[in-house]
Short mmCIF file of C-alpha atoms in Angstrom, two decimals:
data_model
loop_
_atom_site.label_atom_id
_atom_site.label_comp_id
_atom_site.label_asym_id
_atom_site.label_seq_id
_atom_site.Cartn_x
_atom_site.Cartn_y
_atom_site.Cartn_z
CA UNK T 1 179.54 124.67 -195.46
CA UNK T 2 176.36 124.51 -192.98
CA UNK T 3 174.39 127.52 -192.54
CA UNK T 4 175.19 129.66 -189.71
CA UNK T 5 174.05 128.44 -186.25
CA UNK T 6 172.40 125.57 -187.83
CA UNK T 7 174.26 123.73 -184.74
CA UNK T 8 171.53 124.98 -182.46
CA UNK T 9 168.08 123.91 -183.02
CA UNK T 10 165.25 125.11 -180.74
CA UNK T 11 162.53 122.38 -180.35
CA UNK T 12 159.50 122.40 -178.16
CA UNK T 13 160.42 120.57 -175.71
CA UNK T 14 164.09 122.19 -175.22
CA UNK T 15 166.81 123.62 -177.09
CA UNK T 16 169.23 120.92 -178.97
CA UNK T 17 172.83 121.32 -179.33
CA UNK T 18 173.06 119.45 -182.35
CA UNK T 19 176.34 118.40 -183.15
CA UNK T 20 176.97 117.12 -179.00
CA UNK T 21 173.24 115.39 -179.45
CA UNK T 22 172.90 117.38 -175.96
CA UNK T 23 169.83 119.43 -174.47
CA UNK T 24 169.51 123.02 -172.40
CA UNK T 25 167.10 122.75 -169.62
CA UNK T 26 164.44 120.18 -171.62
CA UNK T 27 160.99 119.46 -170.40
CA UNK T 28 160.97 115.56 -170.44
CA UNK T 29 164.37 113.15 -169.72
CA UNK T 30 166.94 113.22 -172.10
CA UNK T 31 169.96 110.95 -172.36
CA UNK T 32 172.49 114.18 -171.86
CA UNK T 33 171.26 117.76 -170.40
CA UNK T 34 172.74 121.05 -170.03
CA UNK T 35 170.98 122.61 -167.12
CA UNK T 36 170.67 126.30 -165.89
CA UNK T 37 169.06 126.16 -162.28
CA UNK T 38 167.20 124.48 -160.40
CA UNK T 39 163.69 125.64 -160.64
CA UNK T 40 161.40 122.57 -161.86
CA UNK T 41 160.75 124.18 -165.24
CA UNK T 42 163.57 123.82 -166.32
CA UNK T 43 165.67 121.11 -163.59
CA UNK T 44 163.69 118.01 -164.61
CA UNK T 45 164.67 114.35 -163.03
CA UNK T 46 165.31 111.01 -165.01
CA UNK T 47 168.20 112.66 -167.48
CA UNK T 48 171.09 109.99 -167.59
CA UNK T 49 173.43 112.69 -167.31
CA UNK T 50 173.28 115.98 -166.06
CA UNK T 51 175.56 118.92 -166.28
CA UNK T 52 175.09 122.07 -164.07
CA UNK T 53 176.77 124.59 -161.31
CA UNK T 54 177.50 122.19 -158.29
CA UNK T 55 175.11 124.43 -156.26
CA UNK T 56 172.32 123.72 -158.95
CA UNK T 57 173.69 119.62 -158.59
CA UNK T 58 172.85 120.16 -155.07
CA UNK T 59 169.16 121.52 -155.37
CA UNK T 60 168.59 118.41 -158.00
CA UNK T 61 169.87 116.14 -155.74
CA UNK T 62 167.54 117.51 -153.08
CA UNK T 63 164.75 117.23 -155.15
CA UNK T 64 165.19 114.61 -157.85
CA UNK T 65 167.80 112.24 -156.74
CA UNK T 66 170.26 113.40 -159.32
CA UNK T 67 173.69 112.19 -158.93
CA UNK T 68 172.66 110.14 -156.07
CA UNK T 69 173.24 106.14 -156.01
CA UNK T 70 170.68 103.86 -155.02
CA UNK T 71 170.74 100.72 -152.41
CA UNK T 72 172.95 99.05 -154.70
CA UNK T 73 175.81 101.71 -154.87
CA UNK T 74 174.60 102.24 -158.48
CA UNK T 75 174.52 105.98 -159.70
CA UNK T 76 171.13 105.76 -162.26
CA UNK T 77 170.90 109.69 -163.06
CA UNK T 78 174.54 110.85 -163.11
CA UNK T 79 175.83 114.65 -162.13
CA UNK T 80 178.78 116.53 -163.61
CA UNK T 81 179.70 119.39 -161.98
CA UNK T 82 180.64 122.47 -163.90
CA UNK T 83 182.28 125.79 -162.09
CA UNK T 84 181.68 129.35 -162.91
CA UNK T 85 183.79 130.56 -165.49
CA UNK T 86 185.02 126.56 -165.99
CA UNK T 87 184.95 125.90 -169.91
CA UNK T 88 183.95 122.01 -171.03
CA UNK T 89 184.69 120.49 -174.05
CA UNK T 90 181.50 118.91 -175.53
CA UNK T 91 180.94 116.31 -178.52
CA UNK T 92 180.92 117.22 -181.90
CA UNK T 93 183.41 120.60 -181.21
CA UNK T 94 180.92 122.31 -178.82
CA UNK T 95 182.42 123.97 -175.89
CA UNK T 96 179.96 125.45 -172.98
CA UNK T 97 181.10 127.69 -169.91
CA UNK T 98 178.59 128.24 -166.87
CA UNK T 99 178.36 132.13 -166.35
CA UNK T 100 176.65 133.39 -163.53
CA UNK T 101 173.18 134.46 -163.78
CA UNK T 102 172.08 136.19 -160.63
CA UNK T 103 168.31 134.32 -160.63
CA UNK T 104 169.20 131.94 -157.63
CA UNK T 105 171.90 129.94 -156.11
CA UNK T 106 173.72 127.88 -158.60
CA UNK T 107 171.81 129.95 -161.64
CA UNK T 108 174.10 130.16 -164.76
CA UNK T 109 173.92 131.15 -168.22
CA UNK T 110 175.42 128.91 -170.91
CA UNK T 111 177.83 130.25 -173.24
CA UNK T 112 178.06 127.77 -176.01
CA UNK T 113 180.68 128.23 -178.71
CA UNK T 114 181.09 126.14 -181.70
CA UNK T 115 182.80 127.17 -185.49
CA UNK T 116 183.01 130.44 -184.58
CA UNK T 117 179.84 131.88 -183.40
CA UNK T 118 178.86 131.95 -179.90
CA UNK T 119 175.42 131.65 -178.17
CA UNK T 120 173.93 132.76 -174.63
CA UNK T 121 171.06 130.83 -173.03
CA UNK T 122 170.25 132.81 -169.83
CA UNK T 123 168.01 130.57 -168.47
CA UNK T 124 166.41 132.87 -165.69
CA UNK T 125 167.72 135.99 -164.56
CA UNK T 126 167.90 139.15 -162.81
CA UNK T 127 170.25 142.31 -162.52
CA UNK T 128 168.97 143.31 -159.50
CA UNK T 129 171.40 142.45 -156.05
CA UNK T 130 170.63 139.58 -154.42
CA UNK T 131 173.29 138.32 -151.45
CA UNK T 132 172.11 134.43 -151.45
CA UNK T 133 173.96 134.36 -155.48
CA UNK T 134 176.01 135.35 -157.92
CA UNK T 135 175.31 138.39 -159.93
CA UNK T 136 174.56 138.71 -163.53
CA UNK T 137 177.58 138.54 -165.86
CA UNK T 138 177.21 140.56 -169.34
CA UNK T 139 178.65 138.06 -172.06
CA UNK T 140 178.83 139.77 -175.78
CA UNK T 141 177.48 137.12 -177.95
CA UNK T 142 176.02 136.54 -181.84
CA UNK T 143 172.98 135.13 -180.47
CA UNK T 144 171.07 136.26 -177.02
CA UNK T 145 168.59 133.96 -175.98
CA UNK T 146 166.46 135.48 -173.33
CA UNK T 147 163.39 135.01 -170.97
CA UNK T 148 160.97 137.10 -170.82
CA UNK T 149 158.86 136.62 -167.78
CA UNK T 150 158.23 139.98 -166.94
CA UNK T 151 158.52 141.18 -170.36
CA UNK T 152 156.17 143.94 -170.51
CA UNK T 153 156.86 147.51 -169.44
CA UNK T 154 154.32 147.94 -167.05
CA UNK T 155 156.55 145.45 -164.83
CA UNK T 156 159.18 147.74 -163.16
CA UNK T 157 160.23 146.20 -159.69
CA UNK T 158 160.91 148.32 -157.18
CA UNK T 159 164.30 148.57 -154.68
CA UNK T 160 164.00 145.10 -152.25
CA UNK T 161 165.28 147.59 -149.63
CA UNK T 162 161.66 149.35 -149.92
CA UNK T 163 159.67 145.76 -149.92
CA UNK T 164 161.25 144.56 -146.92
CA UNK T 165 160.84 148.04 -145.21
CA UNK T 166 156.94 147.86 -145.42
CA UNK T 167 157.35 144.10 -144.11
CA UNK T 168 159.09 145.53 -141.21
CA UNK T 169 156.40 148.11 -140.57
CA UNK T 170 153.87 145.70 -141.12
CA UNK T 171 155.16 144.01 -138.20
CA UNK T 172 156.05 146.32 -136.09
CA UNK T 173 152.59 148.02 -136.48
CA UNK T 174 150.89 144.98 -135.18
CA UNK T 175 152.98 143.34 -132.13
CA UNK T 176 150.10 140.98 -131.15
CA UNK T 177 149.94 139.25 -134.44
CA UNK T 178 152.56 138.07 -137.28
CA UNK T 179 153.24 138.83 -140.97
CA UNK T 180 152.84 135.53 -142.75
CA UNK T 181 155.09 135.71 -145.97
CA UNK T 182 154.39 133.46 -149.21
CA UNK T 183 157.37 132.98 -150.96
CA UNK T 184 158.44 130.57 -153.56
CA UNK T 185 160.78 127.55 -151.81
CA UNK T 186 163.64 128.12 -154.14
CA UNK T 187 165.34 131.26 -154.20
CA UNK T 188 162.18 133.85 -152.87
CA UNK T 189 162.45 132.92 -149.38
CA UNK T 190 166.07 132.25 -149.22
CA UNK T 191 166.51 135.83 -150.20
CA UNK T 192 163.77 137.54 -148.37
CA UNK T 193 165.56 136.02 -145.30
CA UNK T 194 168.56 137.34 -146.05
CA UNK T 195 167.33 140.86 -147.19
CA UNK T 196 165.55 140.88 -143.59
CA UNK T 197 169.01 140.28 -141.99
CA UNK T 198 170.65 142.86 -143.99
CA UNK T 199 167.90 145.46 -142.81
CA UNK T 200 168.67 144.44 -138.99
CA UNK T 201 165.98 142.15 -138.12
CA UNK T 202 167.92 139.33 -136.09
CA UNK T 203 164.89 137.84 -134.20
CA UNK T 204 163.48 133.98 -135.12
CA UNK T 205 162.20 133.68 -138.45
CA UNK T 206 160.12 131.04 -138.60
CA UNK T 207 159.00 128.47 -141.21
CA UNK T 208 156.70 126.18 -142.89
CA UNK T 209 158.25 122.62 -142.68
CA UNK T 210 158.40 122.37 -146.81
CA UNK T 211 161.45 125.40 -146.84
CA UNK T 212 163.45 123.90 -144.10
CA UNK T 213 165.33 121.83 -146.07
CA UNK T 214 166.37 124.56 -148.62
CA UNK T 215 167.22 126.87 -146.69
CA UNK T 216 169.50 124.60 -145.05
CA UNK T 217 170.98 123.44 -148.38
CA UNK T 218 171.38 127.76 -148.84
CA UNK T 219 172.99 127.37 -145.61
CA UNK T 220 175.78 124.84 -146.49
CA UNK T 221 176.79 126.66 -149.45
CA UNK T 222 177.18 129.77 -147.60
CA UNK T 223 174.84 131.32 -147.18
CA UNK T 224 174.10 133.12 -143.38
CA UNK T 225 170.04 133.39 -142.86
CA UNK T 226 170.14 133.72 -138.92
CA UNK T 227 167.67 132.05 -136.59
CA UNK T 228 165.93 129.98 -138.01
CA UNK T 229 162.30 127.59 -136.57
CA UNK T 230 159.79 125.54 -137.90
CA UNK T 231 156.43 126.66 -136.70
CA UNK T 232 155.61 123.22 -135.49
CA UNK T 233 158.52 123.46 -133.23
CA UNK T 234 156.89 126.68 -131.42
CA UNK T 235 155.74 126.23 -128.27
CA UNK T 236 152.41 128.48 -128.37
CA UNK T 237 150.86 131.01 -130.95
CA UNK T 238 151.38 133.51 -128.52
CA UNK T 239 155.66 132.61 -128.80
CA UNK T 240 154.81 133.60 -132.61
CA UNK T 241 153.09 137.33 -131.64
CA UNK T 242 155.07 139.76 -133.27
CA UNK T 243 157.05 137.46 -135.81
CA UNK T 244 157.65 137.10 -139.53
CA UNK T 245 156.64 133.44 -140.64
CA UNK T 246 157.48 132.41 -144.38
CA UNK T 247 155.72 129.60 -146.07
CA UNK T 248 155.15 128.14 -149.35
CA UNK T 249 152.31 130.60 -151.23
CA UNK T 250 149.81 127.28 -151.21
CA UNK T 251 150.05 127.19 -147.24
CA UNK T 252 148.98 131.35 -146.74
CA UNK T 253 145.42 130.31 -146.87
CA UNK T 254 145.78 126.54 -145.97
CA UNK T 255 144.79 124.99 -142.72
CA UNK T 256 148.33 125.19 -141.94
CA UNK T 257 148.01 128.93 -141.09
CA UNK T 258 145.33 128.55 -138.88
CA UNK T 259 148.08 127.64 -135.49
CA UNK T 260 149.33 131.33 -136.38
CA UNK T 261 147.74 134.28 -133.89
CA UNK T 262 145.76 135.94 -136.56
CA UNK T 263 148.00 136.51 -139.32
CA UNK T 264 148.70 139.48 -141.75
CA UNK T 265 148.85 137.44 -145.16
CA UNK T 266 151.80 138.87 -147.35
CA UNK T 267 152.93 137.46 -150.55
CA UNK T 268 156.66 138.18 -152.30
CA UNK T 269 157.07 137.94 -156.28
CA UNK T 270 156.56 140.14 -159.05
CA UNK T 271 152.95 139.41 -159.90
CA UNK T 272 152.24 141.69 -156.60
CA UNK T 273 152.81 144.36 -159.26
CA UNK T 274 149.19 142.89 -160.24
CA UNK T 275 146.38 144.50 -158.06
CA UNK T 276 144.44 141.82 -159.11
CA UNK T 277 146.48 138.63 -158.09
CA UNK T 278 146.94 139.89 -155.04
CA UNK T 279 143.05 140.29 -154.45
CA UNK T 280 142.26 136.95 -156.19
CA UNK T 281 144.60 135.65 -153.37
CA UNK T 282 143.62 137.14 -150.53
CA UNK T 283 147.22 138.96 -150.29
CA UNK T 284 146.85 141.78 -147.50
CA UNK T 285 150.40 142.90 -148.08
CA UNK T 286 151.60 142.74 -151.69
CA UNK T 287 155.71 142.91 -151.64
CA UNK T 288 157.04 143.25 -155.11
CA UNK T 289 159.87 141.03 -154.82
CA UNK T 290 161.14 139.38 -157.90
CA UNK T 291 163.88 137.00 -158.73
CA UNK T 292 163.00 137.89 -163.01
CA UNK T 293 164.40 140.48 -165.04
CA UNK T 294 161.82 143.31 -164.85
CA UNK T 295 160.77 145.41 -168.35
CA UNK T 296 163.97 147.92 -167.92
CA UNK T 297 166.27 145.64 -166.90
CA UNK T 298 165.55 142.84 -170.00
CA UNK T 299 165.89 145.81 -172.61
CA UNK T 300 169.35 147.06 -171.13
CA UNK T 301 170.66 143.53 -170.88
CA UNK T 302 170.26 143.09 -174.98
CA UNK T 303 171.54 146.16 -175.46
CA UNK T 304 174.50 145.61 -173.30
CA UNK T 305 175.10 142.14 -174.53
CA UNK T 306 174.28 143.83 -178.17
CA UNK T 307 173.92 140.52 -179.46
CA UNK T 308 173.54 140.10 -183.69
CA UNK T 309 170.18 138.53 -182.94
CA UNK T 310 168.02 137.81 -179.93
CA UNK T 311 165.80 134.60 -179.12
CA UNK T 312 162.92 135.50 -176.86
CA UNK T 313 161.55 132.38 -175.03
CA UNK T 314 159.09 131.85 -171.63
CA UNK T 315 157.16 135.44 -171.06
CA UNK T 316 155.58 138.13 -172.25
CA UNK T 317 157.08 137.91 -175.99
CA UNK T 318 155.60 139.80 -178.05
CA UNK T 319 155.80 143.35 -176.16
CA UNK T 320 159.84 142.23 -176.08
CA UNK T 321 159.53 141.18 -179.81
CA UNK T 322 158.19 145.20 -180.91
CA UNK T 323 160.75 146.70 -178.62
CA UNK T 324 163.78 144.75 -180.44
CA UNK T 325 161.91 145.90 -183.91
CA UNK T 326 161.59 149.41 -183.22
CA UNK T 327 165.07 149.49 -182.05
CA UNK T 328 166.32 147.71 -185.37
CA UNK T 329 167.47 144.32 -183.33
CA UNK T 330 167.32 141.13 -185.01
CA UNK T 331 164.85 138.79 -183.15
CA UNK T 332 162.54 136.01 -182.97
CA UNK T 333 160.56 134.44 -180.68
CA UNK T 334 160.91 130.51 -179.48
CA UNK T 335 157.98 127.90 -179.23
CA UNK T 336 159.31 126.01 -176.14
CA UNK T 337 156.73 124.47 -173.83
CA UNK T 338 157.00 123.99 -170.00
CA UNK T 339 158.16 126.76 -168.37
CA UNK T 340 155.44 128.56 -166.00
CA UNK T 341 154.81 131.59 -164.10
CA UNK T 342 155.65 129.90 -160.69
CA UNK T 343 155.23 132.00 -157.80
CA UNK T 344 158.44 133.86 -158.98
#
């Protein structure tokens, strides 16, 4: 008899489902991968087959080509769509259902099941409400594997509804200027938008040319973000007095900027909890707006999931690592290489 969950191997460069010879989320192309969302650490190109949400499809297709055929009709890097809550039968007795994740559109967790024991991979994720995806699903499970971005307790996000409030005042304080917002393409700026909206501001939100397409993309699965304008398309800086522009974080001190009238520089993700990265990037406006699991919300997901052990992979590990000894939970930390701390 094999040893329990000797089907599921971590490696560096991944996580390998033995018995299916199949990956989750690797670093570097892989004949067959299992893929959570679409953030580039951990959506890669060049797999020969890839298996995600068809939102998360969508994004890879944007960005990689996936599932797309080439002048010849031929399909190189093919895409298998997988719905929430859909179960597929894998090689080698493995099954895997997509479960949503609440990180971005598409994100999913992977329940794998195989000889009785089942396994979680979260991939990214959040608890916190967010109207451009699905919310978090709680899945009981024998074996929890987690991120850990923001896994140390002095990371505690704060309600979005107060973040985009002191956006708003920020604007409204300074009429003959705008509030330039850096925001991470994927996800960030798709949900700032939204969150904006929700609050009541309806005028033109403008953008840097690199989000258009994904917030279009956001748009075609749903997704309502208003009026939307590239900044190239405005006819004067004076048309922009008063506005909220949103750009990639690289383009808030770029030359880019510099057709805005006099911008207030503000910056969205959960390093703003960071005095320091904010100063180090010039960030006049720190909004703590994260698309992670903060400290409070990592700890109540194992102990609502409750699973018999926890894998901690990605983040702050060790602080995550005490908390599960102290409160008598099984867990180890995972050697996996290539996931960052993008802009979050």
């Amino acid at each position: 008899m094999a040893a329990p969950f000797s089907w599921i191997r971590p490696e560096p460069w991944g996580i390998h489902i033995v018995p299916a010879d199949i990956w989750v989320d690797p670093s570097r192309p892989v004949p067959r991968a299992l893929v959570t969302h679409g953030h580039a650490d951990h959506a890669r190109g060049g797999h020969g087959e890839t298996i995600a949400t068809p939102a998360t499809l969508a994004i890879m297709e944007l960005r990689y080509r996936t599932g797309a055929s080439d002048d010849s009709g031929t399909v190189l890097h093919k895409a298998v769509p997988v719905e929430y809550g859909e179960t597929i039968r894998l090689p080698g007795g493995v099954d895997a259902t997509y479960i949503p994740a609440g990180h971005v559109l598409g994100s999913a967790q992977i329940l794998l099941e195989h000889a009785g024991e089942r396994v979680v991979i979260t991939g990214d994720y959040k608890r916190a409400p967010d109207p451009t995806c699905a919310p978090f699903e709680v899945t009981p499970c024998d074996i929890f594997i987690t991120e850990a971005t923001f896994g140390l307790p002095v990371f505690t996000h704060p309600p979005i509804g107060e973040e985009i409030g002191k956006l708003l005042e920020a604007r409204a304080d300074n009429p003959d200027t705008c509030v330039l917002v850096g925001a991470y393409a994927l996800g960030k700026a798709q949900r700032v938008i939204a969150e904006l909206r929700a609050a009541g501001h309806s005028d033109t939100i403008w953008l840097h040319g690199a989000m258009e397409a994904m917030c279009r993309l956001y748009e075609e699965h749903g997704v309502a973000l208003g009026d939307l304008r590239l900044v190239t398309d405005a006819p004067s800086k004076e048309a922009m007095c008063g506005a909220i522009v949103v750009a990639p974080p690289s383009a808030l001190n770029d030359r880019w900027s510099r057709r805005l009238p006099d911008p207030i520089t503000a910056m969205a993700s959960g390093w703003m909890r960071v005095r320091a990265r904010a100063r180090q990037r010039g960030v006049e406006l720190p909004l703590v707006i994260s698309d992670h699991a903060d400290w409070n919300e990592l700890t109540r997901t194992i102990k609502e999931v409750n699973p018999a052990e926890t894998w901690i992979t990605h983040g702050r590990e060790e602080a995550l690592l005490r908390w599960c000894a102290l409160s008598q939970r099984r867990a180890r930390a995972l050697a996996l290489v290539g996931y960052e701390d993008e802009d979050d």
